[in-house]
XYZ file of C-alpha atoms in Angstrom:
581
model
C 98.313 62.379 -48.131
C 97.132 59.266 -49.842
C 95.642 59.956 -53.259
C 92.893 57.655 -52.783
C 91.828 59.394 -49.651
C 92.154 62.773 -51.392
C 89.890 61.468 -54.284
C 87.326 60.133 -51.924
C 87.199 63.417 -50.086
C 86.545 65.202 -53.379
C 83.776 62.800 -54.045
C 82.148 63.238 -50.684
C 82.195 67.076 -51.173
C 80.658 66.795 -54.723
C 77.854 64.274 -53.442
C 77.102 66.746 -50.658
C 76.785 69.842 -52.868
C 74.899 67.834 -55.412
C 72.201 66.823 -52.937
C 72.084 70.457 -51.524
C 71.254 71.709 -55.223
C 68.656 69.107 -55.689
C 66.931 69.973 -52.388
C 67.176 73.676 -53.474
C 65.150 72.748 -56.619
C 62.726 70.842 -54.496
C 62.076 73.709 -52.233
C 60.689 75.814 -55.294
C 58.848 72.761 -56.644
C 57.079 71.852 -53.320
C 55.449 75.264 -52.927
C 51.732 74.980 -53.081
C 49.488 77.367 -55.173
C 52.304 78.332 -57.684
C 51.264 81.468 -59.274
C 49.185 80.635 -62.320
C 50.743 83.285 -64.593
C 54.109 81.854 -63.992
C 53.488 78.037 -64.423
C 55.906 77.985 -67.449
C 58.650 78.876 -64.906
C 57.653 75.853 -62.829
C 57.870 73.718 -65.942
C 61.313 75.296 -66.628
C 62.348 74.183 -62.932
C 61.104 70.699 -63.672
C 62.935 70.394 -66.931
C 66.277 71.513 -65.429
C 65.789 69.323 -62.312
C 65.186 66.254 -64.499
C 68.367 67.236 -66.428
C 70.443 67.305 -63.365
C 68.935 64.044 -61.953
C 69.714 62.288 -65.197
C 73.328 63.487 -65.168
C 73.646 62.421 -61.673
C 72.282 59.025 -62.280
C 74.833 58.562 -64.909
C 77.962 60.347 -63.670
C 77.658 60.027 -59.922
C 76.897 56.187 -59.851
C 78.867 54.049 -57.304
C 81.000 52.683 -60.092
C 81.897 56.228 -61.380
C 82.678 57.228 -57.777
C 85.047 54.263 -57.418
C 86.848 54.666 -60.667
C 87.086 58.507 -60.964
C 88.014 59.039 -57.154
C 91.101 57.046 -57.740
C 92.161 57.954 -61.079
C 90.647 61.307 -61.921
C 90.101 63.497 -58.977
C 90.628 66.625 -61.275
C 87.170 65.949 -62.982
C 85.465 65.619 -59.730
C 86.892 69.002 -58.596
C 85.311 70.248 -61.846
C 82.027 68.832 -60.888
C 82.457 70.516 -57.555
C 83.187 73.877 -59.106
C 79.966 73.658 -61.258
C 77.816 72.630 -58.223
C 79.241 75.424 -56.251
C 77.985 77.880 -58.986
C 74.640 76.333 -58.890
C 74.490 76.687 -55.165
C 75.657 80.031 -55.492
C 72.753 80.922 -57.900
C 70.194 79.581 -55.412
C 71.963 81.447 -52.456
C 71.647 84.733 -54.613
C 67.907 84.205 -55.280
C 67.291 83.264 -51.548
C 68.815 86.620 -50.509
C 65.323 88.232 -51.390
C 63.739 85.464 -48.946
C 66.161 86.476 -46.188
C 65.482 90.230 -46.603
C 61.751 89.757 -45.916
C 62.165 87.113 -43.318
C 61.817 89.297 -40.243
C 58.706 90.906 -41.811
C 56.723 87.710 -42.326
C 58.186 85.619 -39.604
C 60.671 83.262 -41.202
C 62.741 81.575 -38.324
C 66.066 83.149 -37.389
C 68.782 81.347 -39.133
C 71.059 81.593 -36.121
C 74.331 79.708 -36.428
C 72.788 77.120 -38.841
C 74.810 76.109 -41.928
C 73.316 76.628 -45.307
C 72.637 73.015 -45.686
C 70.748 72.893 -42.386
C 68.931 75.995 -43.212
C 67.777 74.462 -46.567
C 66.636 71.493 -44.928
C 64.577 73.336 -42.342
C 63.116 75.593 -44.987
C 62.046 72.275 -46.915
C 60.492 70.697 -43.913
C 58.664 73.975 -43.128
C 57.223 74.166 -46.682
C 55.736 70.567 -46.251
C 54.817 70.845 -42.574
C 51.607 72.995 -42.521
C 51.223 72.622 -38.659
C 54.305 74.584 -37.848
C 53.725 78.163 -37.129
C 56.078 79.548 -39.395
C 54.577 78.036 -42.505
C 52.185 80.790 -43.429
C 54.839 83.350 -43.477
C 57.325 81.206 -45.172
C 54.608 80.509 -47.863
C 54.051 84.142 -48.361
C 57.824 84.883 -48.623
C 58.245 82.034 -51.314
C 55.374 83.219 -53.279
C 57.041 86.780 -53.281
C 60.079 85.419 -54.680
C 58.398 83.319 -57.252
C 56.371 86.499 -58.228
C 59.638 88.196 -59.043
C 59.560 86.867 -62.505
C 62.624 88.515 -63.841
C 64.533 87.281 -60.867
C 63.125 83.670 -61.288
C 63.987 83.839 -65.176
C 67.603 84.795 -64.350
C 67.878 81.973 -61.844
C 66.528 79.421 -64.070
C 68.696 80.383 -67.020
C 71.767 80.172 -64.875
C 70.913 76.729 -63.699
C 70.284 75.682 -67.219
C 73.666 77.051 -68.260
C 75.474 75.075 -65.644
C 73.346 71.968 -66.779
C 74.668 72.506 -70.079
C 78.261 72.599 -68.744
C 77.735 69.306 -67.042
C 76.290 67.860 -70.130
C 79.471 68.843 -72.056
C 81.482 66.698 -69.838
C 79.706 63.586 -71.305
C 80.072 62.132 -74.713
C 78.015 63.158 -77.768
C 76.137 59.723 -77.606
C 75.269 60.247 -73.872
C 74.193 63.602 -74.787
C 71.843 62.460 -77.421
C 70.390 59.857 -75.307
C 69.806 62.169 -72.338
C 68.019 64.519 -74.626
C 65.745 61.759 -75.927
C 64.915 60.644 -72.439
C 64.060 64.286 -71.637
C 61.632 64.399 -74.448
C 60.020 61.304 -73.571
C 59.674 62.485 -69.851
C 57.865 65.653 -70.975
C 55.822 64.370 -73.797
C 52.234 64.684 -72.802
C 48.610 65.049 -74.153
C 47.699 67.683 -71.794
C 47.463 70.888 -73.965
C 47.984 73.282 -71.095
C 50.962 71.371 -70.068
C 52.339 71.538 -73.501
C 51.738 75.289 -73.808
C 53.831 75.758 -70.469
C 56.457 73.201 -72.023
C 56.736 75.379 -75.169
C 57.121 78.555 -73.165
C 59.588 77.084 -70.861
C 61.583 75.501 -73.678
C 61.829 78.763 -75.603
C 63.012 80.605 -72.524
C 65.709 78.148 -72.000
C 66.470 77.587 -75.985
C 65.638 73.976 -75.841
C 64.662 73.777 -79.438
C 63.913 69.967 -79.434
C 61.590 70.206 -76.533
C 59.918 73.105 -78.074
C 59.431 71.443 -81.405
C 58.171 68.373 -79.776
C 55.658 70.194 -77.816
C 54.469 72.154 -80.713
C 53.895 69.104 -82.928
C 52.143 67.244 -80.041
C 49.944 70.395 -79.610
C 48.732 70.224 -83.101
C 47.918 66.467 -82.599
C 46.075 66.726 -79.249
C 44.294 70.071 -80.329
C 42.472 68.051 -83.070
C 40.970 65.635 -80.645
C 39.825 68.301 -78.125
C 36.315 69.867 -78.129
C 37.614 73.034 -76.569
C 39.139 75.991 -78.300
C 42.927 76.328 -78.558
C 44.177 77.285 -75.132
C 45.570 80.782 -74.866
C 48.871 81.374 -73.031
C 48.610 82.783 -69.375
C 48.641 86.504 -69.054
C 52.239 87.797 -69.266
C 53.268 84.587 -70.706
C 55.137 84.453 -74.124
C 55.057 81.641 -76.497
C 57.378 80.931 -79.435
C 56.781 82.575 -82.660
C 56.292 79.387 -84.428
C 53.044 78.385 -82.805
C 50.692 75.823 -84.172
C 47.664 77.344 -86.054
C 44.189 76.310 -86.541
C 42.832 75.489 -89.876
C 41.187 78.736 -90.276
C 44.518 80.681 -89.623
C 46.447 78.646 -92.139
C 44.792 76.540 -94.830
C 47.269 73.912 -96.425
C 44.883 72.714 -98.950
C 45.987 73.031 -102.613
C 44.339 72.658 -105.892
C 45.585 70.422 -108.509
C 45.878 73.271 -111.153
C 48.265 75.131 -108.700
C 50.971 72.553 -109.421
C 52.897 72.159 -112.824
C 53.112 68.425 -112.984
C 55.988 66.607 -114.463
C 54.308 63.731 -116.261
C 51.052 62.381 -115.129
C 49.784 64.008 -111.805
C 47.995 60.891 -110.556
C 49.102 57.624 -108.874
C 52.246 56.604 -110.725
C 55.738 55.659 -109.710
C 54.609 53.849 -106.627
C 51.761 56.284 -105.783
C 54.046 59.355 -106.181
C 54.160 62.148 -108.674
C 56.728 64.992 -109.406
C 55.650 68.577 -109.803
C 56.477 72.242 -109.230
C 54.981 74.516 -106.822
C 55.853 78.225 -106.773
C 59.093 77.659 -108.527
C 60.204 74.844 -106.275
C 60.272 71.063 -106.917
C 58.032 68.995 -104.960
C 56.919 65.296 -104.768
C 53.353 64.238 -104.136
C 52.693 61.194 -101.984
C 49.121 59.906 -102.601
C 47.049 58.797 -99.680
C 45.427 55.514 -100.258
C 43.826 52.574 -98.184
C 42.221 49.194 -99.011
C 38.478 50.382 -97.799
C 37.508 53.830 -98.104
C 34.216 53.490 -96.164
C 35.513 55.245 -93.095
C 36.590 58.360 -95.322
C 33.317 58.500 -97.323
C 31.224 58.331 -94.200
C 33.446 60.561 -92.085
C 34.651 63.274 -94.417
C 35.250 65.693 -91.658
C 37.228 63.392 -89.347
C 39.259 62.353 -92.547
C 39.999 66.057 -93.392
C 40.970 66.869 -89.784
C 43.299 63.888 -89.732
C 44.823 64.991 -93.032
C 45.252 68.738 -92.021
C 46.730 67.901 -88.494
C 49.334 65.622 -90.208
C 50.097 68.298 -92.897
C 50.538 70.854 -90.097
C 52.911 68.677 -88.189
C 55.026 67.902 -91.233
C 54.964 71.653 -92.317
C 56.867 72.506 -89.152
C 60.884 72.339 -88.819
C 61.462 69.038 -87.170
C 65.282 69.114 -87.576
C 65.860 69.691 -83.989
C 64.358 66.182 -83.205
C 66.517 64.545 -85.986
C 63.354 63.380 -87.895
C 64.286 62.194 -91.499
C 61.137 63.554 -93.207
C 60.417 65.933 -95.974
C 58.985 69.446 -95.429
C 55.388 69.305 -96.237
C 53.902 72.539 -98.164
C 50.101 71.289 -98.338
C 47.707 68.431 -99.443
C 45.649 67.866 -102.605
C 42.353 66.049 -103.134
C 42.359 63.825 -106.079
C 38.890 62.751 -105.179
C 36.677 62.608 -102.099
C 38.603 59.888 -100.601
C 42.202 60.078 -102.061
C 44.393 62.819 -100.837
C 48.084 63.474 -101.638
C 50.709 65.129 -99.436
C 52.932 67.615 -101.407
C 56.596 67.707 -100.122
C 59.452 69.752 -101.099
C 62.353 67.895 -102.501
C 65.367 68.395 -100.402
C 67.822 71.174 -101.095
C 70.611 68.887 -102.250
C 68.449 67.359 -104.939
C 68.642 68.523 -108.533
C 65.252 69.975 -109.533
C 62.956 67.640 -111.491
C 65.115 64.499 -110.537
C 63.132 61.391 -109.337
C 64.287 59.725 -106.031
C 65.090 56.164 -105.601
C 63.670 53.953 -102.872
C 65.453 51.718 -100.541
C 63.326 48.885 -101.950
C 64.771 49.535 -105.311
C 68.436 49.509 -103.996
C 67.774 46.190 -102.202
C 66.193 44.514 -105.088
C 68.716 45.772 -107.829
C 68.984 42.479 -109.828
C 72.451 43.751 -111.225
C 73.919 44.449 -107.751
C 77.470 43.113 -107.359
C 79.211 42.542 -103.916
C 81.190 45.686 -104.473
C 77.901 47.659 -104.715
C 76.973 46.869 -101.035
C 77.369 50.071 -99.083
C 80.133 50.532 -96.524
C 79.292 49.328 -92.934
C 79.567 52.808 -91.557
C 77.056 54.136 -94.278
C 74.575 51.371 -93.245
C 74.999 52.153 -89.650
C 74.180 55.713 -90.240
C 71.220 54.816 -92.376
C 69.855 52.495 -89.574
C 70.349 55.276 -87.130
C 68.443 57.880 -88.888
C 65.478 55.721 -89.706
C 65.414 54.281 -85.961
C 65.669 57.952 -84.467
C 62.749 58.955 -87.016
C 60.321 56.289 -86.025
C 61.015 56.834 -82.298
C 60.411 60.390 -82.386
C 57.194 60.046 -84.555
C 55.813 57.674 -81.892
C 56.970 60.246 -79.056
C 54.850 63.054 -80.418
C 51.676 60.806 -80.543
C 51.577 59.550 -84.054
C 51.635 56.107 -85.637
C 53.084 55.718 -89.140
C 51.475 52.305 -89.863
C 53.176 51.601 -93.299
C 57.033 51.698 -92.561
C 58.871 49.583 -95.403
C 61.475 50.091 -98.028
C 59.269 51.584 -100.534
C 58.564 54.496 -98.358
C 62.215 55.465 -97.872
C 63.443 57.889 -100.445
C 66.943 58.906 -101.528
C 68.287 61.624 -103.738
C 71.759 61.711 -105.482
C 74.475 63.450 -103.675
C 75.115 67.050 -105.084
C 76.586 67.194 -108.449
C 75.952 63.499 -109.240
C 73.258 61.474 -111.062
C 73.399 58.006 -109.432
C 75.487 58.297 -106.293
C 72.578 58.122 -103.781
C 73.272 59.774 -100.377
C 72.465 56.956 -97.836
C 73.125 59.376 -95.065
C 69.997 61.403 -96.057
C 66.909 59.068 -96.070
C 63.461 60.502 -96.070
C 60.540 58.503 -94.653
C 57.242 59.094 -96.472
C 54.148 56.897 -97.056
C 51.867 58.415 -94.427
C 48.923 57.125 -96.376
C 47.239 55.253 -93.554
C 48.953 56.844 -90.530
C 46.931 58.250 -87.677
C 47.328 59.670 -84.228
C 47.887 57.411 -81.104
C 44.488 58.174 -79.701
C 41.957 55.933 -77.937
C 39.051 54.912 -80.188
C 40.718 56.168 -83.417
C 39.810 54.411 -86.548
C 42.612 52.420 -88.157
C 42.364 52.150 -91.888
C 43.747 49.093 -93.494
C 46.666 49.104 -96.186
C 46.338 47.976 -99.616
C 46.513 44.046 -99.994
C 50.021 42.988 -101.189
C 51.952 40.085 -100.281
C 55.333 41.797 -100.684
C 54.233 44.740 -98.460
C 52.585 42.416 -95.836
C 55.992 41.122 -95.102
C 56.920 44.435 -93.286
C 53.615 44.291 -91.208
C 52.951 42.827 -87.775
C 51.438 39.541 -87.941
C 48.416 40.783 -86.171
C 47.992 43.761 -88.562
C 48.436 42.325 -92.070
C 45.875 43.062 -94.731
C 45.470 39.184 -95.306
C 45.380 38.323 -91.735
C 41.844 37.201 -90.297
C 43.161 37.816 -86.813
C 43.905 41.695 -87.420
C 40.809 42.937 -85.688
C 42.540 44.869 -82.701
C 43.938 48.280 -82.775
C 47.304 49.155 -84.166
C 49.920 49.471 -81.496
C 53.204 51.369 -81.267
C 55.095 48.247 -81.241
C 53.711 47.316 -84.717
C 55.735 50.196 -86.100
C 58.880 48.925 -84.337
C 58.344 45.396 -85.941
C 58.136 47.035 -89.272
C 61.330 48.975 -88.519
C 62.996 45.664 -87.357
C 62.424 44.134 -90.657
C 64.090 47.027 -92.372
C 67.057 47.055 -90.033
C 67.608 43.454 -90.847
C 67.520 44.249 -94.590
C 69.975 47.208 -94.114
C 72.338 44.875 -92.190
C 72.489 42.108 -94.867
C 71.642 44.604 -97.700
C 69.146 42.513 -99.198
C 65.399 42.511 -99.431
C 63.699 39.852 -97.468
C 60.945 39.046 -100.047
C 63.493 39.247 -103.178
C 65.697 35.954 -103.662
C 66.793 36.532 -107.222
C 68.623 33.932 -109.337
C 72.049 34.084 -107.804
C 72.976 32.796 -104.451
C 73.740 35.597 -102.146
C 76.960 35.789 -100.220
C 75.223 37.348 -97.256
C 72.528 35.755 -95.093
C 68.981 35.766 -96.291
C 65.568 34.718 -95.130
C 64.046 31.560 -96.916
C 61.041 33.428 -98.133
C 57.599 31.490 -98.480
C 54.819 34.006 -99.183
C 52.181 31.562 -98.555
C 53.501 31.186 -94.796
C 52.421 34.413 -92.781
C 54.888 33.676 -90.173
C 58.018 32.702 -91.931
C 59.841 35.804 -90.503
C 59.022 34.879 -86.907
C 60.243 31.258 -87.460
C 63.802 32.722 -88.070
C 63.931 35.370 -85.337
C 65.601 33.405 -82.662
C 68.101 31.590 -84.844
C 69.302 31.359 -88.504
C 69.843 34.679 -90.365
C 68.894 37.122 -87.577
C 71.400 35.358 -85.287
C 73.882 35.337 -87.945
C 73.557 39.111 -88.423
C 76.116 39.734 -85.627
C 78.862 38.561 -87.821
C 78.060 41.477 -90.173
C 76.762 44.080 -88.036
C 77.869 43.122 -84.496
C 76.020 41.959 -81.280
C 74.427 45.240 -80.383
C 72.816 45.664 -83.738
C 71.658 42.012 -83.858
C 70.131 42.521 -80.524
C 68.199 45.600 -81.482
C 66.793 43.780 -84.515
C 65.728 40.971 -82.320
C 64.082 43.257 -79.797
C 62.061 44.614 -82.654
C 60.948 41.212 -84.123
C 60.720 38.982 -81.050
C 57.338 40.505 -79.849
C 58.899 41.455 -76.665
C 57.781 45.033 -77.182
C 54.125 43.784 -77.711
C 54.306 42.324 -74.329
C 55.856 45.374 -72.831
C 53.113 47.545 -74.226
C 50.750 45.147 -72.888
C 52.225 45.054 -69.440
C 53.258 41.553 -69.684
C 56.950 41.856 -70.313
C 59.779 42.226 -67.787
C 59.129 45.335 -65.790
C 56.081 46.277 -68.092
C 53.260 48.453 -66.802
C 49.685 47.733 -67.699
C 46.766 50.030 -67.844
C 46.485 53.043 -70.236
C 47.509 56.686 -70.649
C 50.698 58.604 -70.942
C 52.695 56.588 -68.353
C 52.143 53.444 -70.535
C 53.562 55.185 -73.697
C 56.470 56.789 -71.657
C 57.484 53.362 -70.228
C 57.134 51.833 -73.771
C 59.312 54.475 -75.202
C 61.973 54.084 -72.517
C 62.306 50.466 -73.320
C 62.593 51.169 -76.983
C 65.105 53.572 -76.450
C 67.284 51.236 -74.226
C 66.849 48.117 -76.425
C 66.754 49.557 -79.878
C 67.575 53.333 -80.287
C 70.612 53.701 -77.874
C 71.867 50.161 -79.081
C 71.905 51.187 -82.525
C 73.264 54.635 -81.906
C 76.610 53.270 -80.446
C 77.209 51.056 -83.472
C 80.191 52.192 -85.614
C 82.412 50.647 -88.286
């Protein structure tokens, strides 16, 4: 037999079984009046259905069919084996349906094939005029109410989805997980509870942590008491707590301060708390009127952020320190207390990215290796992306707020693979009507702020947008690429491209985005990296958020953020992720 014909035959069988499995998912998801106590199981089906759909879009595309059918039929046979296992899992579950079919009036299967039966069942579910729909609905509900059986089914389906994922590269798996988190990020507290329960059941730690963090943020802006899990539902043990259940407020005398406890060393101070080294990041703003007039709202915002940063966010690959609490220096100045990382020597102060980039004694040999700079860029890009996805705006992304500690056993070999983003001084939830505090006025810091939101800008009257954080990230990515601070020229002529800085010109960065140093960045970091930086700085993400870009969506709400995050992932996060030395 012709190998090409054999390959195409395998592809056809795979596509047929894949379509059957997706229809089987849809049978369960199409049932009306899903039992309220088992809604987390419906969410679990939705998660696994989307995982399968993502995998299919990537691996079963026409291009993949053409290439793999001719050169790698064995891979498609492996696909077939997995889909057969999925189908078998659905068939096993459907035996309960068949066993009760004669009682409730499910039509006789006769000589129909499995695919024909499944199609008939799906049509029946969505066709209320058919006589069999009432009986079929009762049967489906009986199956759905068998919780243990349903849990076993969805766990098995998740296992086979994991098997399919392992047939893709690590970068493809990470990209798929990011899209999964964006898909299921929501501001609906009840849906977040269902997502947390489903994620715990299926051991999707990243979804669970994302849902927990978003719950804390959304709960702070709901007048209703925290939602309780449905009867019989179990939530993960690490649930978000209310302020009454866990008070993170610390007193100044609870800390053993290393030097002055107040705003020194770029608004940070070192101390010891319960025998562990911590660093306190003080929270400041240019105008404290809102804080003084709205002490309760200010405290709530502080407590919510503390609670989010106190949770374990490692599953989201977020480069932030673990927050142990907050302190009040005055009625309007609050500091966040962070544990120093485990690799740090107790009592040793960190260095900032700004200090590394402005080192006047830096020699060409001091420029980090290309691979190290790529890893640093990936860590910061992922962190900003995930912070936006949980519904928070940082609003002060700049090199002074990126910390490094020395590698274990050294004093001055800074570990660039482990950056830590701090500086949440004016950050806030991404909520409509939320007050945005202005940063302290500083021309050097304003370089990193979007032109519409600089402290010196007379036009900065609108709300802070997620695209503004991406703009700030873009400036840092440019600096990481050339390993030079955009606002620091020094006395020597650099061997790497730089921006002709003129602090009196508020638009000097925008003037060189489409040509000059940013375009020249491709010689040092590659085209993908250069294009990702350009995407951040070119204002295209502003237009996408406003619904004016290519394929942009206007309006408000979650769909707007999801579309925006999808574009950010494609244009920036995934583009940076594939860069390598």
